[in-house]
Short mmCIF file of C-alpha atoms in Angstrom, two decimals:
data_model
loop_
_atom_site.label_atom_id
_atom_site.label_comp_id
_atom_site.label_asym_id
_atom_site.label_seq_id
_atom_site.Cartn_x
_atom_site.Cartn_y
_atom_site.Cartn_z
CA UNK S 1 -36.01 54.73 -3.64
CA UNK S 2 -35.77 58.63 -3.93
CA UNK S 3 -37.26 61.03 -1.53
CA UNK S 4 -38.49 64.44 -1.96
CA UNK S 5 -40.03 66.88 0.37
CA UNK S 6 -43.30 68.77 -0.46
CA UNK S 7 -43.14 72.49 0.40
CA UNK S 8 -45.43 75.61 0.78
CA UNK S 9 -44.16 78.58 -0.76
CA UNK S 10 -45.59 80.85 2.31
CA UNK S 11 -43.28 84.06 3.41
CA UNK S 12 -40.79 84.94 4.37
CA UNK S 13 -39.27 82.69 1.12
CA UNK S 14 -36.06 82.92 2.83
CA UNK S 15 -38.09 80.64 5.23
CA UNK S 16 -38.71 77.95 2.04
CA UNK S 17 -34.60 78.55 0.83
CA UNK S 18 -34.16 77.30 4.00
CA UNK S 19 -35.69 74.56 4.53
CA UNK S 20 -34.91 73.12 0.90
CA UNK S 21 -30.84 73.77 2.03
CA UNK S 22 -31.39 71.27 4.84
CA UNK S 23 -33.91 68.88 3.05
CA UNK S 24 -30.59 68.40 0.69
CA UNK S 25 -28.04 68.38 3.72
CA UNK S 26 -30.12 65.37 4.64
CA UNK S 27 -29.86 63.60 1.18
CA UNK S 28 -33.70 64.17 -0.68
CA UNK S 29 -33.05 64.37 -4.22
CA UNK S 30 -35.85 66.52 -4.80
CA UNK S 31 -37.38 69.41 -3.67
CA UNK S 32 -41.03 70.18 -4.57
CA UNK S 33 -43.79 73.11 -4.12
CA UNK S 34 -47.29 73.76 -4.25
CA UNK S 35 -48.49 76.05 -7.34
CA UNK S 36 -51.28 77.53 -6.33
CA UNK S 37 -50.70 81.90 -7.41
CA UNK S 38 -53.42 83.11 -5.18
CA UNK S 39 -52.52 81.17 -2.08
CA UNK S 40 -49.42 81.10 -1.67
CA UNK S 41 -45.94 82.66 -3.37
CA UNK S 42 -44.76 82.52 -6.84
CA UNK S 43 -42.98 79.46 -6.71
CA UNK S 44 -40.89 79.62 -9.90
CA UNK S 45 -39.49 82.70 -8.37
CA UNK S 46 -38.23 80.57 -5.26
CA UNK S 47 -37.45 77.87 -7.29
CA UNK S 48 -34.64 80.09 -8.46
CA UNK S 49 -33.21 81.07 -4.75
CA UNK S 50 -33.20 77.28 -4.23
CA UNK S 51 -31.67 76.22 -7.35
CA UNK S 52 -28.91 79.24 -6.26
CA UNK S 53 -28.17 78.38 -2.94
CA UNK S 54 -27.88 74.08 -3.37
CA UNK S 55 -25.68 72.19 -5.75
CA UNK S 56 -27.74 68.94 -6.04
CA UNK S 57 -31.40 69.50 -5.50
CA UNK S 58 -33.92 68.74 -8.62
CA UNK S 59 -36.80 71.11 -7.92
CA UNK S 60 -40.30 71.54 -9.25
CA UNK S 61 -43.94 72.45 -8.53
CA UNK S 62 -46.57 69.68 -7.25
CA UNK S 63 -48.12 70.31 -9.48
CA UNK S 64 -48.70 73.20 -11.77
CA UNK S 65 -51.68 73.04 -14.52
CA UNK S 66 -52.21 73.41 -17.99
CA UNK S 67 -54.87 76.83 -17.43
CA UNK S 68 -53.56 79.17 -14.96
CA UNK S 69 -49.63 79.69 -17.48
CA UNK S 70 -49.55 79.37 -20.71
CA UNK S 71 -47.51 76.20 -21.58
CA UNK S 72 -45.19 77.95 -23.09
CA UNK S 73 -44.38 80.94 -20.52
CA UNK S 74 -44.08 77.26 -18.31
CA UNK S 75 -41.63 75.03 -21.08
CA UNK S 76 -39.52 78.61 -20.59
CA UNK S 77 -39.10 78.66 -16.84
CA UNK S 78 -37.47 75.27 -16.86
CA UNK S 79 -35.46 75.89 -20.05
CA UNK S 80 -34.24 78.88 -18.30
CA UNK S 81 -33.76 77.37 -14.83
CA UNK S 82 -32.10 74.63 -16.74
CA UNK S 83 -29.62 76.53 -18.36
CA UNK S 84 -28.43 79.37 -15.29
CA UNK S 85 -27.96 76.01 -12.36
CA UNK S 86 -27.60 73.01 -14.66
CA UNK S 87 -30.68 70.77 -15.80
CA UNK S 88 -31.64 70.01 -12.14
CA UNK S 89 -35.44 70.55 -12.74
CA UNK S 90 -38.64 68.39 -13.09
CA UNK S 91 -41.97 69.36 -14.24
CA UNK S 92 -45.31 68.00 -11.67
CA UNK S 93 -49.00 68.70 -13.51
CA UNK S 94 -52.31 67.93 -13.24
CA UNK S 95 -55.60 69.40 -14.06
CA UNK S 96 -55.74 72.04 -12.21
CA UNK S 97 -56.88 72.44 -8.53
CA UNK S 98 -56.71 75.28 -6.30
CA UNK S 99 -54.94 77.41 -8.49
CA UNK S 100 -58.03 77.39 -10.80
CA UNK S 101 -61.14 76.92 -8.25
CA UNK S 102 -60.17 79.76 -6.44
CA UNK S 103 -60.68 81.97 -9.63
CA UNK S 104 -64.01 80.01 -10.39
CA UNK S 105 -62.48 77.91 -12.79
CA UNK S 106 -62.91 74.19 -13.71
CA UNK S 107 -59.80 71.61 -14.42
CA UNK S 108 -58.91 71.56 -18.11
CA UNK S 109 -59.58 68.84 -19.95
CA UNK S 110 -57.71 65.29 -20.57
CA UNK S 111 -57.23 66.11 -24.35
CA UNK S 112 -55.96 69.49 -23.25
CA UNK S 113 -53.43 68.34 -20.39
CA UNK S 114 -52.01 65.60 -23.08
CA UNK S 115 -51.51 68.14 -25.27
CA UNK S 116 -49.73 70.36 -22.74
CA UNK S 117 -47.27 67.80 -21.29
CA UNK S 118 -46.10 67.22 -25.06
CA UNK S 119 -45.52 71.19 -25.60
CA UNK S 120 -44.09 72.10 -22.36
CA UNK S 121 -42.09 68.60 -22.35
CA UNK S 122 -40.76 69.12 -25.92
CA UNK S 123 -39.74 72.82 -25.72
CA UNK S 124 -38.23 72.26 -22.24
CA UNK S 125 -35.73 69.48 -23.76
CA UNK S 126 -34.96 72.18 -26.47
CA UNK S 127 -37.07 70.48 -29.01
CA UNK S 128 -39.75 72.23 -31.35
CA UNK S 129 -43.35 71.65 -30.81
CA UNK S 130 -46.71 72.61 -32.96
CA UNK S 131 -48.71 75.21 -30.36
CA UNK S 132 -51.84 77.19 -31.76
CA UNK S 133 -51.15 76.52 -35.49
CA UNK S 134 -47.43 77.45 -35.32
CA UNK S 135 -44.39 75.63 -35.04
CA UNK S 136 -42.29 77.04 -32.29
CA UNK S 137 -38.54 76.23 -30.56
CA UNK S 138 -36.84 78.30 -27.99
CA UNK S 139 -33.69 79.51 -30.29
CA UNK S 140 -31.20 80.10 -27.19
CA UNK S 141 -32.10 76.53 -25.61
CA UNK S 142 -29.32 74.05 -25.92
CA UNK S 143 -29.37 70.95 -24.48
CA UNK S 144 -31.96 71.72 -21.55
CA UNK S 145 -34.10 67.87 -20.18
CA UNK S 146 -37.34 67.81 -18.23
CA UNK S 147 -39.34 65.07 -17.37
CA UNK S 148 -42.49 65.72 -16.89
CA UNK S 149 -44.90 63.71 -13.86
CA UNK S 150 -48.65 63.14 -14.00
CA UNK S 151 -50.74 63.43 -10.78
CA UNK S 152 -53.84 61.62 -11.39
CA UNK S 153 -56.56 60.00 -9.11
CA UNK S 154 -59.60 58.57 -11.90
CA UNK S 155 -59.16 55.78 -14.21
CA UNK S 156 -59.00 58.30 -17.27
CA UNK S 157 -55.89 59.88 -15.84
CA UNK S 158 -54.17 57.06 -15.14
CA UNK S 159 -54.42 56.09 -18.46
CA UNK S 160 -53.29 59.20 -19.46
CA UNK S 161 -50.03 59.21 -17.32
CA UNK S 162 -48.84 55.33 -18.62
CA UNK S 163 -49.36 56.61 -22.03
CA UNK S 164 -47.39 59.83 -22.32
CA UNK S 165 -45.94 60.91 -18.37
CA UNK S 166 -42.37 60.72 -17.48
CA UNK S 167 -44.11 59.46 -14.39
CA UNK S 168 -46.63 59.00 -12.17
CA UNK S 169 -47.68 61.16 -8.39
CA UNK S 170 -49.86 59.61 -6.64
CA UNK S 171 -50.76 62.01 -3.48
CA UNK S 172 -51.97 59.40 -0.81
CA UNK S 173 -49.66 56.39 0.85
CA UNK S 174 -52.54 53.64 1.29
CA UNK S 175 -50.71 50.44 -0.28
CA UNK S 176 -54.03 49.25 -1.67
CA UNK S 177 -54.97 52.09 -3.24
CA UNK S 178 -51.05 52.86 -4.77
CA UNK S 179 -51.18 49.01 -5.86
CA UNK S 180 -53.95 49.57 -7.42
CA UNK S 181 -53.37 52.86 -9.55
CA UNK S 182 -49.52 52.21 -10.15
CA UNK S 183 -50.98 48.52 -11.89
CA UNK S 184 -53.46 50.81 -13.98
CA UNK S 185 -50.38 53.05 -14.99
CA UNK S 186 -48.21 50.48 -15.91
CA UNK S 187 -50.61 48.82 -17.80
CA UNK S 188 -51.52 51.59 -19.65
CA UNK S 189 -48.04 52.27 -20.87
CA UNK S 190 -47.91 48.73 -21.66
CA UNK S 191 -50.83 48.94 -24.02
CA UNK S 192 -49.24 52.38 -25.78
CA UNK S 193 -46.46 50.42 -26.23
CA UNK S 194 -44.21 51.61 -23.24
CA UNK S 195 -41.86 50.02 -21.20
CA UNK S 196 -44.08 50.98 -17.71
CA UNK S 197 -40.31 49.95 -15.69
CA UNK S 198 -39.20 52.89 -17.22
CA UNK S 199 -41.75 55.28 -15.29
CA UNK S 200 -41.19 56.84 -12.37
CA UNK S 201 -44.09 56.42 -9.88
CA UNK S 202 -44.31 59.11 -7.20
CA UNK S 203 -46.09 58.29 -3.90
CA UNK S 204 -46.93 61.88 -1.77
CA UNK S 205 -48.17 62.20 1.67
CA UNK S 206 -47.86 64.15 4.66
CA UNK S 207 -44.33 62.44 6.82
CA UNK S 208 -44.21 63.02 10.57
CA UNK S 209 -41.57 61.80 13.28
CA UNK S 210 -43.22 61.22 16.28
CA UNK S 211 -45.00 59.31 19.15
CA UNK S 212 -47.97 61.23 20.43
CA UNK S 213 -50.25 59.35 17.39
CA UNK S 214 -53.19 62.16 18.57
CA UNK S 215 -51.15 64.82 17.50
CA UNK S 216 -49.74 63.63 14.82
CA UNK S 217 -53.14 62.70 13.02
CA UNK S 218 -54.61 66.08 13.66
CA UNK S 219 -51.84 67.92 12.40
CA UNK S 220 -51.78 66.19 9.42
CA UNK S 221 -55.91 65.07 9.00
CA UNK S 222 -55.89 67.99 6.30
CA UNK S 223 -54.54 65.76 3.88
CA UNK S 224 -57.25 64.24 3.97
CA UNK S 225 -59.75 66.92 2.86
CA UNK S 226 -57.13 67.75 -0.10
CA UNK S 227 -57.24 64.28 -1.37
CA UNK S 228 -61.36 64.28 -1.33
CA UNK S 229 -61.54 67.17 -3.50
CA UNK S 230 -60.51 64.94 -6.09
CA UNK S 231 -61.93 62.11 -4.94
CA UNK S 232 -65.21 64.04 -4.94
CA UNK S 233 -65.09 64.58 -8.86
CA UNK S 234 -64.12 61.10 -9.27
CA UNK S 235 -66.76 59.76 -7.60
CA UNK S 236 -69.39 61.98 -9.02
CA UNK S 237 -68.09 60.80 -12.40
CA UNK S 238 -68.02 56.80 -11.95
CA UNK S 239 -69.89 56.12 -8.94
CA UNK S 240 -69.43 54.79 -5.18
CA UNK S 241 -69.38 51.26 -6.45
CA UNK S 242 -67.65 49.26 -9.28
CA UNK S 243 -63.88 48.31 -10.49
CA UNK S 244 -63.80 51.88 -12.15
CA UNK S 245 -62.82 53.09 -8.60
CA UNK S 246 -61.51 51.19 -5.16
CA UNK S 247 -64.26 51.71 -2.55
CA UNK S 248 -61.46 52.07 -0.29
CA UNK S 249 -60.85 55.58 -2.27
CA UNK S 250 -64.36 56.44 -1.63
CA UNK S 251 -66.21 54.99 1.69
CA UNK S 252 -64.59 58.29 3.69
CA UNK S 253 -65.96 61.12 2.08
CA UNK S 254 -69.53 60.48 2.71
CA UNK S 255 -69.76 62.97 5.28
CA UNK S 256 -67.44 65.65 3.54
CA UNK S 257 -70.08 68.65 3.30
CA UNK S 258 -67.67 71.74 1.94
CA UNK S 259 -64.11 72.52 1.56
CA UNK S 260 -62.83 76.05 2.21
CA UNK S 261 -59.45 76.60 -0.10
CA UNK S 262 -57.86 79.11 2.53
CA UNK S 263 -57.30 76.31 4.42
CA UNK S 264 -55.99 74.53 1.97
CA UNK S 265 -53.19 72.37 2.84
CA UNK S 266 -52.73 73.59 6.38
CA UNK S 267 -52.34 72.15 9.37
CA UNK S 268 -55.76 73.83 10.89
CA UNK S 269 -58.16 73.24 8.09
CA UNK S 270 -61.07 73.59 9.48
CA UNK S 271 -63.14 71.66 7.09
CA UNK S 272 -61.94 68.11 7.28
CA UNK S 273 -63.61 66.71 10.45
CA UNK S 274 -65.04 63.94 7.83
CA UNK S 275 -61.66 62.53 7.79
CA UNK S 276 -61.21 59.60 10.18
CA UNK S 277 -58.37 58.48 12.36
CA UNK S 278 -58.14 55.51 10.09
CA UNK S 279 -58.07 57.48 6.54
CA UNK S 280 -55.64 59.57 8.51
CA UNK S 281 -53.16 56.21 9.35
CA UNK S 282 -53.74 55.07 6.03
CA UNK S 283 -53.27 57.80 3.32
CA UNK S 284 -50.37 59.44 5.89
CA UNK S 285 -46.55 58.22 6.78
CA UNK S 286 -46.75 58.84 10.72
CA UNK S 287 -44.59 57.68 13.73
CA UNK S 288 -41.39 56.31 14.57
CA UNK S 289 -38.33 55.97 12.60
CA UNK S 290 -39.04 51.96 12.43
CA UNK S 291 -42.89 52.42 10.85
CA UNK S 292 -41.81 54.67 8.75
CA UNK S 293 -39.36 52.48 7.46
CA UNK S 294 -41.98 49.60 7.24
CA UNK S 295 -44.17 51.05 5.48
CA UNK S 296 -42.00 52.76 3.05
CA UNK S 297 -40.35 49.46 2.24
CA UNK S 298 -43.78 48.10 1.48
CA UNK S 299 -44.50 51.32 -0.59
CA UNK S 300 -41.22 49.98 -2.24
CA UNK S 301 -42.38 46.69 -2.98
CA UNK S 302 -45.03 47.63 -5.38
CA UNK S 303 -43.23 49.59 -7.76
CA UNK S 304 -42.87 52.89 -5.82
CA UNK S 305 -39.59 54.93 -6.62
CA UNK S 306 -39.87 58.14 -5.12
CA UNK S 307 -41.65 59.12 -1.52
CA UNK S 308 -42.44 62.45 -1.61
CA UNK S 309 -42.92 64.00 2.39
CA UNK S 310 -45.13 66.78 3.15
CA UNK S 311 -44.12 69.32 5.77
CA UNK S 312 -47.46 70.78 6.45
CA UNK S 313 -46.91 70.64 10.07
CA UNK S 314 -44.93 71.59 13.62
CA UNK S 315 -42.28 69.06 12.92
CA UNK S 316 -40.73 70.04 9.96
CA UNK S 317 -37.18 69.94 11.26
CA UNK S 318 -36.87 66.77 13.38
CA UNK S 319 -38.77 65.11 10.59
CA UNK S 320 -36.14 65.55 8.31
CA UNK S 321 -32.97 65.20 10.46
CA UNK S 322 -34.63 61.86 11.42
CA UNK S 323 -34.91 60.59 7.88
CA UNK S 324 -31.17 61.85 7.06
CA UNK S 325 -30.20 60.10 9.68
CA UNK S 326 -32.07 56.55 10.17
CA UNK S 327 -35.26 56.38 7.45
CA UNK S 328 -33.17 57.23 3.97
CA UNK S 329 -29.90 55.40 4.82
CA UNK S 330 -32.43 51.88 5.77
CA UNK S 331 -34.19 52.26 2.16
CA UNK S 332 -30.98 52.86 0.72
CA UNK S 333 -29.12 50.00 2.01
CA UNK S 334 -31.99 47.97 2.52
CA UNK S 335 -31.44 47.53 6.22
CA UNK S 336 -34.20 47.29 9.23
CA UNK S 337 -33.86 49.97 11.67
CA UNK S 338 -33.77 50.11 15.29
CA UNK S 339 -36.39 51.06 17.21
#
């Protein structure tokens, strides 16, 4: 298993260098970013200092969309990126969510996020691609790769990712739910014709060391609201009951009234007292060295191949020294870990 943090771009940037340095002193492969304009930094921009100041990083956002860039102002940023520090990127996308609802806008469509993982995946591995009518190629890219990932919650998405992603993010940790969707994936490659083993399934949630479980749920209880933003379109699309959709996915948001996107992603959201303790437990990686261990092995079990940690809270630090240490060594080596 791989493991990536999850970053904010907020300033001082020098702040985000940082703390992508030491996620790679303590051996995550990847380094990732929100892509959200408005809120926070440009994160290409960073993306560069990090890329500059590490030797073995892969970065990329989580996620970027197909309506706020142009796909192929995007396919160039990784071509380029590729080319100055060595092909050491990776390409996250979705529909679009508060990069775009924060303008007023809606998530594009499924036909046209298909269409832009093919352009920005095939000009990024220095391939042409048909965009608008014309045939186009980036004439100073040699030899540049990008995969490209597919965050998706609803049963059309899924689809979507087994049939064309690189792989799949799933941005919640509860082991029924990942079953559930990573199945759906695979067996949507399978039916396109895919080998779905050769997929890379992505599992994201907030990580925290620690022992005071009050804390550690209300610093990270935000997630929470972020994940029932899309669970709110999902259910609004197929209902609170049937196999479209685990009820499991949907039972918490009942009482979710509003979401305020200033808040979004942070530690002091005010607008996720709808989220239980238990959602809290179950969609988050929280605790001691040991659970985290436990429940990342059973994360492993099902087909997961990359955890992906958010740092959304007060612990950034001693989270990741303690997975350096004692949490990415046990997955590695497939040992149990000491209290």
């Amino acid at each position: 298993m791989d493991f990536g943090v999850v970053l904010q771009t907020n300033p001082p940037a020098a702040r985000t260098v940082q703390l992508a340095k030491l996620a790679e002193a303590h051996g995550f492969s990847h380094v990732w970013t929100f892509d959200s304009h408005l809120l926070w930094q440009e994160p290409y921009v960073i993306h560069s200092a990090i890329l500059a100041e590490t030797t073995r990083i892969t970065v990329g956002p989580f996620v970027t969309n197909p309506a706020t860039r142009d796909w192929t102002v995007t396919a160039s940023v990784f071509a380029t990126l590729n080319e100055m520090y060595g092909n050491r990127t990776i390409c996250g996308i979705g529909r679009g969510d508060s990069a775009v609802r924060v303008t007023n806008g809606k998530p594009t469509t499924m036909a046209e996020l298909r269409e832009s993982i093919h352009v920005i995946r095939e000009l990024a591995n220095s391939r042409p691609a048909e965009y608008r009518g014309a045939t186009l190629q980036f004439p100073w890219s040699r030899g540049s790769t990008l995969d490209v990932w597919v965050a998706a919650y609803g049963p059309m998405a899924l689809k979507l990712t087994g049939e064309v992603g690189d792989g799949f993010i799933l941005q919640l940790a509860d082991l029924d739910i990942a079953a559930w969707m990573i199945k759906t994936v695979k067996d949507a490659a399978a039916a396109a014709g895919r080998d779905p083993d050769a997929l890379a399934f992505c599992v994201a949630a907030p990580m925290y060391i620690g022992d005071d479980v009050a804390h550690m749920r209300d610093q990270c209880r935000w997630f929470g609201g972020m994940v029932g933003n899309h669970v709110a379109d999902i259910v609004a699309k197929y209902g609170h009951r049937g196999d479209a959709v685990p009820q499991a996915l949907t039972d918490y948001i009942a009482g979710r009234t509003g979401y305020d996107y200033n808040t979004h992603g942070k530690a002091d959201n005010d607008h996720v007292d709808f989220v239980p303790d238990e959602i809290v437990d179950r969609f988050c990686i929280l605790g001691t060295a040991k659970e985290h261990i436990a429940k990342l092995e059973a994360l492993r079990e099902i087909g997961v191949t990359q955890f992906a940690g958010y740092l959304q809270h007060d612990n950034k630090e001693e989270t990741m020294r303690v997975y350096g240490e004692t949490v990415i060594p046990a997955l590695s080596h497939h040992v149990t870990a000491k209290a």
